[in-house]
Amino acid sequence: DADVTQTPRNRITKTGKRIMLECSQTKGHDRMYWYRQDPGLGLRLIYYSFDVKDINKGEISDGYSVSRQAQAKFSLSLESAIPNQTALYFCATSDRGNQPQHFGDGTRLSIL
Amino acid sequence: AQKVTQAQTEISVVEKEDVTLDCVYETRDTTYYLFWYKQPPSGELVFLIRRNSFDEQNEISGRYSWNFQKSTSSFNFTITASQVVDSAVYFCALSEYTTSGTYKYIFGTGTRLKVLA
């Protein structure tokens, strides 16, 4: 089984819909991250969490919200999806901030 | 300000050629960490290497080697005798310690490497 699991892997939805992307991990890491990847822009940080009670905005948090339900679970929500949120979304975990991040397989989200 | 620049958007080489992917970084801190990740066409992100700012030794792992030079703020990645399976997007990343007591992680925009048979 994968250490970092993202669901769904693919999602197509319409403008204005609420979407939730889920991430769970079995690595036992405290730190979890959500990124989006767009062609030519690399990976940009949306939100990150150092533990269940600590959630922080990244560089592009507008239009997104997160929930850290447990050490192992970190969900990303788009309250009212818009087409420019079409992207590949990654969840990642790390043991500490100076350690490698471990990524899920990504969620490809298309908003029509 | 913290920044990672991968100026090469896309590189194409013929199989068995050597290729170097450039990474230039900016940081105000003396303690920082550099990383390389690989994203093959299947889409997952795979960690390749981590280097801290106090260790300027070059590293070799099979056909892969990394050249860290603090004098030029560069952490370049060379693939020797490239193979088609090396075709991927490669990301360089920087983690530095901030005044808020946390590490901030930033990725470059990636270099797409195409190795032609």
mmCIF file of C-alpha atoms in Angstrom:
data_model
loop_
_atom_site.group_PDB
_atom_site.id
_atom_site.type_symbol
_atom_site.label_atom_id
_atom_site.label_comp_id
_atom_site.label_asym_id
_atom_site.label_seq_id
_atom_site.Cartn_x
_atom_site.Cartn_y
_atom_site.Cartn_z
ATOM 1 C CA ASP A 1 0.000 0.000 0.000
ATOM 2 C CA ALA A 2 1.127 3.546 -0.705
ATOM 3 C CA ASP A 3 2.487 5.552 2.217
ATOM 4 C CA VAL A 4 0.607 8.676 1.101
ATOM 5 C CA THR A 5 -2.791 8.074 -0.469
ATOM 6 C CA GLN A 6 -4.852 10.662 -2.290
ATOM 7 C CA THR A 7 -8.476 10.285 -3.279
ATOM 8 C CA PRO A 8 -9.889 10.682 -5.815
ATOM 9 C CA ARG A 9 -7.176 10.282 -8.449
ATOM 10 C CA ASN A 10 -9.214 12.098 -11.050
ATOM 11 C CA ARG A 11 -12.241 14.352 -10.800
ATOM 12 C CA ILE A 12 -14.199 16.350 -13.311
ATOM 13 C CA THR A 13 -16.754 18.767 -11.956
ATOM 14 C CA LYS A 14 -18.607 21.956 -12.759
ATOM 15 C CA THR A 15 -18.040 25.552 -11.765
ATOM 16 C CA GLY A 16 -19.572 26.387 -8.406
ATOM 17 C CA LYS A 17 -19.473 22.873 -6.974
ATOM 18 C CA ARG A 18 -17.880 22.073 -3.643
ATOM 19 C CA ILE A 19 -15.007 19.632 -3.934
ATOM 20 C CA MET A 20 -13.044 17.777 -1.297
ATOM 21 C CA LEU A 21 -9.717 16.100 -1.929
ATOM 22 C CA GLU A 22 -8.537 13.697 0.711
ATOM 23 C CA CYS A 23 -5.114 12.631 1.814
ATOM 24 C CA SER A 24 -4.108 9.951 4.280
ATOM 25 C CA GLN A 25 -0.670 8.751 5.291
ATOM 26 C CA THR A 26 0.847 5.812 7.094
ATOM 27 C CA LYS A 27 4.310 7.309 7.533
ATOM 28 C CA GLY A 28 3.591 8.723 10.977
ATOM 29 C CA HIS A 29 4.727 12.197 9.955
ATOM 30 C CA ASP A 30 3.386 15.276 11.714
ATOM 31 C CA ARG A 31 3.852 17.606 8.774
ATOM 32 C CA MET A 32 1.432 17.532 5.855
ATOM 33 C CA TYR A 33 1.176 19.768 2.807
ATOM 34 C CA TRP A 34 -1.089 20.501 -0.119
ATOM 35 C CA TYR A 35 0.379 21.715 -3.416
ATOM 36 C CA ARG A 36 -0.979 22.434 -6.840
ATOM 37 C CA GLN A 37 1.013 21.916 -10.005
ATOM 38 C CA ASP A 38 0.408 23.929 -13.139
ATOM 39 C CA PRO A 39 2.455 23.695 -16.348
ATOM 40 C CA GLY A 40 5.451 26.010 -16.174
ATOM 41 C CA LEU A 41 4.762 27.052 -12.586
ATOM 42 C CA GLY A 42 6.132 24.113 -10.688
ATOM 43 C CA LEU A 43 4.656 23.200 -7.320
ATOM 44 C CA ARG A 44 2.979 25.922 -5.318
ATOM 45 C CA LEU A 45 2.057 25.524 -1.684
ATOM 46 C CA ILE A 46 -1.609 25.920 -0.784
ATOM 47 C CA TYR A 47 -1.722 24.981 2.902
ATOM 48 C CA TYR A 48 0.441 23.142 5.370
ATOM 49 C CA SER A 49 -0.028 21.667 8.813
ATOM 50 C CA PHE A 50 2.534 20.793 11.460
ATOM 51 C CA ASP A 51 0.049 18.939 13.637
ATOM 52 C CA VAL A 52 -3.690 18.603 14.166
ATOM 53 C CA LYS A 53 -3.974 22.010 15.827
ATOM 54 C CA ASP A 54 -1.570 23.879 13.579
ATOM 55 C CA ILE A 55 -2.688 24.873 10.071
ATOM 56 C CA ASN A 56 -1.034 27.543 7.980
ATOM 57 C CA LYS A 57 -1.678 29.253 4.691
ATOM 58 C CA GLY A 58 0.745 28.806 1.846
ATOM 59 C CA GLU A 59 1.384 31.146 -1.040
ATOM 60 C CA ILE A 60 -1.895 30.480 -2.882
ATOM 61 C CA SER A 61 -4.531 29.709 -0.226
ATOM 62 C CA ASP A 62 -7.339 31.917 -1.596
ATOM 63 C CA GLY A 63 -10.305 29.831 -2.681
ATOM 64 C CA TYR A 64 -9.191 26.811 -0.662
ATOM 65 C CA SER A 65 -9.676 25.511 2.855
ATOM 66 C CA VAL A 66 -8.263 22.529 4.722
ATOM 67 C CA SER A 67 -9.055 20.261 7.602
ATOM 68 C CA ARG A 68 -6.627 18.150 9.617
ATOM 69 C CA GLN A 69 -8.948 15.519 11.024
ATOM 70 C CA ALA A 70 -6.176 13.424 12.545
ATOM 71 C CA GLN A 71 -2.428 13.122 12.360
ATOM 72 C CA ALA A 72 -2.854 10.860 9.364
ATOM 73 C CA LYS A 73 -5.526 12.789 7.461
ATOM 74 C CA PHE A 74 -5.446 16.166 5.741
ATOM 75 C CA SER A 75 -8.262 17.261 3.422
ATOM 76 C CA LEU A 76 -8.362 20.084 0.925
ATOM 77 C CA SER A 77 -11.662 21.729 -0.009
ATOM 78 C CA LEU A 78 -12.671 24.002 -2.820
ATOM 79 C CA GLU A 79 -15.830 25.644 -1.543
ATOM 80 C CA SER A 80 -16.991 26.915 -4.918
ATOM 81 C CA ALA A 81 -14.800 25.596 -7.693
ATOM 82 C CA ILE A 82 -13.780 27.809 -10.603
ATOM 83 C CA PRO A 83 -12.099 26.834 -13.884
ATOM 84 C CA ASN A 84 -8.693 28.316 -12.997
ATOM 85 C CA GLN A 85 -8.471 25.829 -10.160
ATOM 86 C CA THR A 86 -8.063 23.114 -12.760
ATOM 87 C CA ALA A 87 -4.694 21.575 -11.903
ATOM 88 C CA LEU A 88 -2.844 18.591 -10.545
ATOM 89 C CA TYR A 89 -2.974 18.542 -6.754
ATOM 90 C CA PHE A 90 -0.455 16.824 -4.539
ATOM 91 C CA CYS A 91 -0.459 15.968 -0.877
ATOM 92 C CA ALA A 92 2.894 15.504 0.832
ATOM 93 C CA THR A 93 4.248 14.636 4.249
ATOM 94 C CA SER A 94 7.565 15.097 5.981
ATOM 95 C CA ASP A 95 9.149 14.144 9.245
ATOM 96 C CA ARG A 96 10.703 17.588 9.727
ATOM 97 C CA GLY A 97 10.883 20.734 7.641
ATOM 98 C CA ASN A 98 14.423 20.039 6.483
ATOM 99 C CA GLN A 99 13.700 16.489 5.406
ATOM 100 C CA PRO A 100 12.487 15.187 2.046
ATOM 101 C CA GLN A 101 8.799 15.374 1.371
ATOM 102 C CA HIS A 102 6.908 12.237 0.446
ATOM 103 C CA PHE A 103 4.182 12.729 -2.108
ATOM 104 C CA GLY A 104 0.939 11.056 -2.959
ATOM 105 C CA ASP A 105 0.224 10.130 -6.560
ATOM 106 C CA GLY A 106 -1.732 13.311 -7.164
ATOM 107 C CA THR A 107 -5.320 14.237 -7.971
ATOM 108 C CA ARG A 108 -6.053 15.550 -11.432
ATOM 109 C CA LEU A 109 -8.912 18.016 -11.057
ATOM 110 C CA SER A 110 -10.775 19.527 -13.981
ATOM 111 C CA ILE A 111 -13.397 22.212 -13.474
ATOM 112 C CA LEU A 112 -15.640 22.927 -16.391
ATOM 113 C CA ALA B 1 14.220 36.312 -0.380
ATOM 114 C CA GLN B 2 14.076 32.599 -0.884
ATOM 115 C CA LYS B 3 14.065 31.568 -4.524
ATOM 116 C CA VAL B 4 14.890 28.590 -6.722
ATOM 117 C CA THR B 5 15.561 29.093 -10.423
ATOM 118 C CA GLN B 6 15.616 26.345 -13.001
ATOM 119 C CA ALA B 7 16.240 28.332 -16.136
ATOM 120 C CA GLN B 8 16.093 25.341 -18.484
ATOM 121 C CA THR B 9 12.439 24.744 -19.219
ATOM 122 C CA GLU B 10 13.013 21.771 -21.486
ATOM 123 C CA ILE B 11 16.051 19.821 -22.642
ATOM 124 C CA SER B 12 16.219 17.140 -25.316
ATOM 125 C CA VAL B 13 19.162 14.772 -25.665
ATOM 126 C CA VAL B 14 19.870 11.600 -27.532
ATOM 127 C CA GLU B 15 20.261 8.448 -25.529
ATOM 128 C CA LYS B 16 23.751 7.928 -24.066
ATOM 129 C CA GLU B 17 24.518 11.630 -24.021
ATOM 130 C CA ASP B 18 25.392 13.298 -20.722
ATOM 131 C CA VAL B 19 23.079 16.066 -19.569
ATOM 132 C CA THR B 20 23.248 18.632 -16.766
ATOM 133 C CA LEU B 21 20.207 20.216 -15.186
ATOM 134 C CA ASP B 22 20.887 23.575 -13.580
ATOM 135 C CA CYS B 23 19.556 24.832 -10.274
ATOM 136 C CA VAL B 24 20.374 28.244 -8.827
ATOM 137 C CA TYR B 25 19.031 29.291 -5.456
ATOM 138 C CA GLU B 26 18.793 32.388 -3.296
ATOM 139 C CA THR B 27 18.657 32.372 0.469
ATOM 140 C CA ARG B 28 19.636 34.643 3.329
ATOM 141 C CA ASP B 29 20.242 31.815 5.714
ATOM 142 C CA THR B 30 23.497 30.006 6.323
ATOM 143 C CA THR B 31 21.662 26.794 7.191
ATOM 144 C CA TYR B 32 19.554 25.401 4.412
ATOM 145 C CA TYR B 33 18.840 22.208 2.536
ATOM 146 C CA LEU B 34 18.629 21.452 -1.146
ATOM 147 C CA PHE B 35 16.713 18.668 -2.834
ATOM 148 C CA TRP B 36 16.087 17.143 -6.233
ATOM 149 C CA TYR B 37 12.892 15.335 -7.175
ATOM 150 C CA LYS B 38 11.933 13.425 -10.301
ATOM 151 C CA GLN B 39 8.454 13.369 -11.840
ATOM 152 C CA PRO B 40 8.238 10.680 -14.548
ATOM 153 C CA PRO B 41 5.417 10.699 -17.123
ATOM 154 C CA SER B 42 3.288 8.627 -14.745
ATOM 155 C CA GLY B 43 3.070 11.757 -12.576
ATOM 156 C CA GLU B 44 4.327 10.780 -9.141
ATOM 157 C CA LEU B 45 7.069 12.786 -7.440
ATOM 158 C CA VAL B 46 10.114 10.855 -6.341
ATOM 159 C CA PHE B 47 12.785 12.171 -3.989
ATOM 160 C CA LEU B 48 16.333 11.824 -5.356
ATOM 161 C CA ILE B 49 18.748 13.620 -3.045
ATOM 162 C CA ARG B 50 19.070 15.968 -0.063
ATOM 163 C CA ARG B 51 22.109 18.104 0.650
ATOM 164 C CA ASN B 52 22.706 20.466 3.578
ATOM 165 C CA SER B 53 24.501 23.771 3.252
ATOM 166 C CA PHE B 54 27.508 22.623 5.256
ATOM 167 C CA ASP B 55 28.319 19.695 3.009
ATOM 168 C CA GLU B 56 29.752 20.751 -0.323
ATOM 169 C CA GLN B 57 30.976 17.330 -1.285
ATOM 170 C CA ASN B 58 29.730 16.218 -4.645
ATOM 171 C CA GLU B 59 27.699 13.044 -4.674
ATOM 172 C CA ILE B 60 27.478 10.252 -7.184
ATOM 173 C CA SER B 61 24.823 7.582 -7.312
ATOM 174 C CA GLY B 62 25.163 5.346 -10.330
ATOM 175 C CA ARG B 63 24.655 7.494 -13.417
ATOM 176 C CA TYR B 64 23.488 10.449 -11.323
ATOM 177 C CA SER B 65 25.774 13.049 -9.811
ATOM 178 C CA TRP B 66 25.232 16.325 -8.036
ATOM 179 C CA ASN B 67 27.522 19.340 -7.907
ATOM 180 C CA PHE B 68 26.879 21.730 -5.010
ATOM 181 C CA GLN B 69 28.749 25.030 -5.157
ATOM 182 C CA LYS B 70 27.972 27.621 -2.501
ATOM 183 C CA SER B 71 30.152 30.199 -4.265
ATOM 184 C CA THR B 72 27.740 30.267 -7.188
ATOM 185 C CA SER B 73 24.609 29.237 -5.229
ATOM 186 C CA SER B 74 24.116 26.297 -7.515
ATOM 187 C CA PHE B 75 23.151 22.670 -7.069
ATOM 188 C CA ASN B 76 23.376 21.099 -10.495
ATOM 189 C CA PHE B 77 22.350 17.579 -11.433
ATOM 190 C CA THR B 78 24.135 15.545 -14.093
ATOM 191 C CA ILE B 79 22.928 12.353 -15.701
ATOM 192 C CA THR B 80 25.679 10.392 -17.396
ATOM 193 C CA ALA B 81 24.892 8.179 -20.370
ATOM 194 C CA SER B 82 21.237 9.142 -20.345
ATOM 195 C CA GLN B 83 18.526 6.591 -20.988
ATOM 196 C CA VAL B 84 14.971 6.883 -22.209
ATOM 197 C CA VAL B 85 13.774 6.032 -18.696
ATOM 198 C CA ASP B 86 15.375 9.262 -17.480
ATOM 199 C CA SER B 87 12.742 11.235 -19.362
ATOM 200 C CA ALA B 88 10.881 13.184 -16.702
ATOM 201 C CA VAL B 89 10.408 16.578 -15.140
ATOM 202 C CA TYR B 90 13.049 17.286 -12.530
ATOM 203 C CA PHE B 91 12.466 19.709 -9.687
ATOM 204 C CA CYS B 92 15.022 21.387 -7.486
ATOM 205 C CA ALA B 93 13.855 22.562 -4.045
ATOM 206 C CA LEU B 94 15.194 24.600 -1.149
ATOM 207 C CA SER B 95 14.315 24.454 2.540
ATOM 208 C CA GLU B 96 15.527 27.199 4.835
ATOM 209 C CA TYR B 97 14.974 27.972 8.482
ATOM 210 C CA THR B 98 12.809 31.047 9.072
ATOM 211 C CA THR B 99 12.598 33.566 11.902
ATOM 212 C CA SER B 100 9.249 32.074 12.885
ATOM 213 C CA GLY B 101 11.031 28.905 13.881
ATOM 214 C CA THR B 102 9.910 26.760 10.983
ATOM 215 C CA TYR B 103 11.377 25.589 7.724
ATOM 216 C CA LYS B 104 10.080 27.067 4.501
ATOM 217 C CA TYR B 105 10.150 24.825 1.471
ATOM 218 C CA ILE B 106 10.118 26.164 -2.087
ATOM 219 C CA PHE B 107 10.296 24.379 -5.441
ATOM 220 C CA GLY B 108 11.727 25.520 -8.725
ATOM 221 C CA THR B 109 9.542 25.459 -11.814
ATOM 222 C CA GLY B 110 11.100 22.250 -13.081
ATOM 223 C CA THR B 111 13.074 21.131 -16.129
ATOM 224 C CA ARG B 112 11.511 18.692 -18.556
ATOM 225 C CA LEU B 113 14.107 16.250 -19.852
ATOM 226 C CA LYS B 114 13.397 14.262 -22.992
ATOM 227 C CA VAL B 115 15.779 11.470 -23.839
ATOM 228 C CA LEU B 116 15.359 10.294 -27.401
ATOM 229 C CA ALA B 117 16.147 6.764 -28.478
#
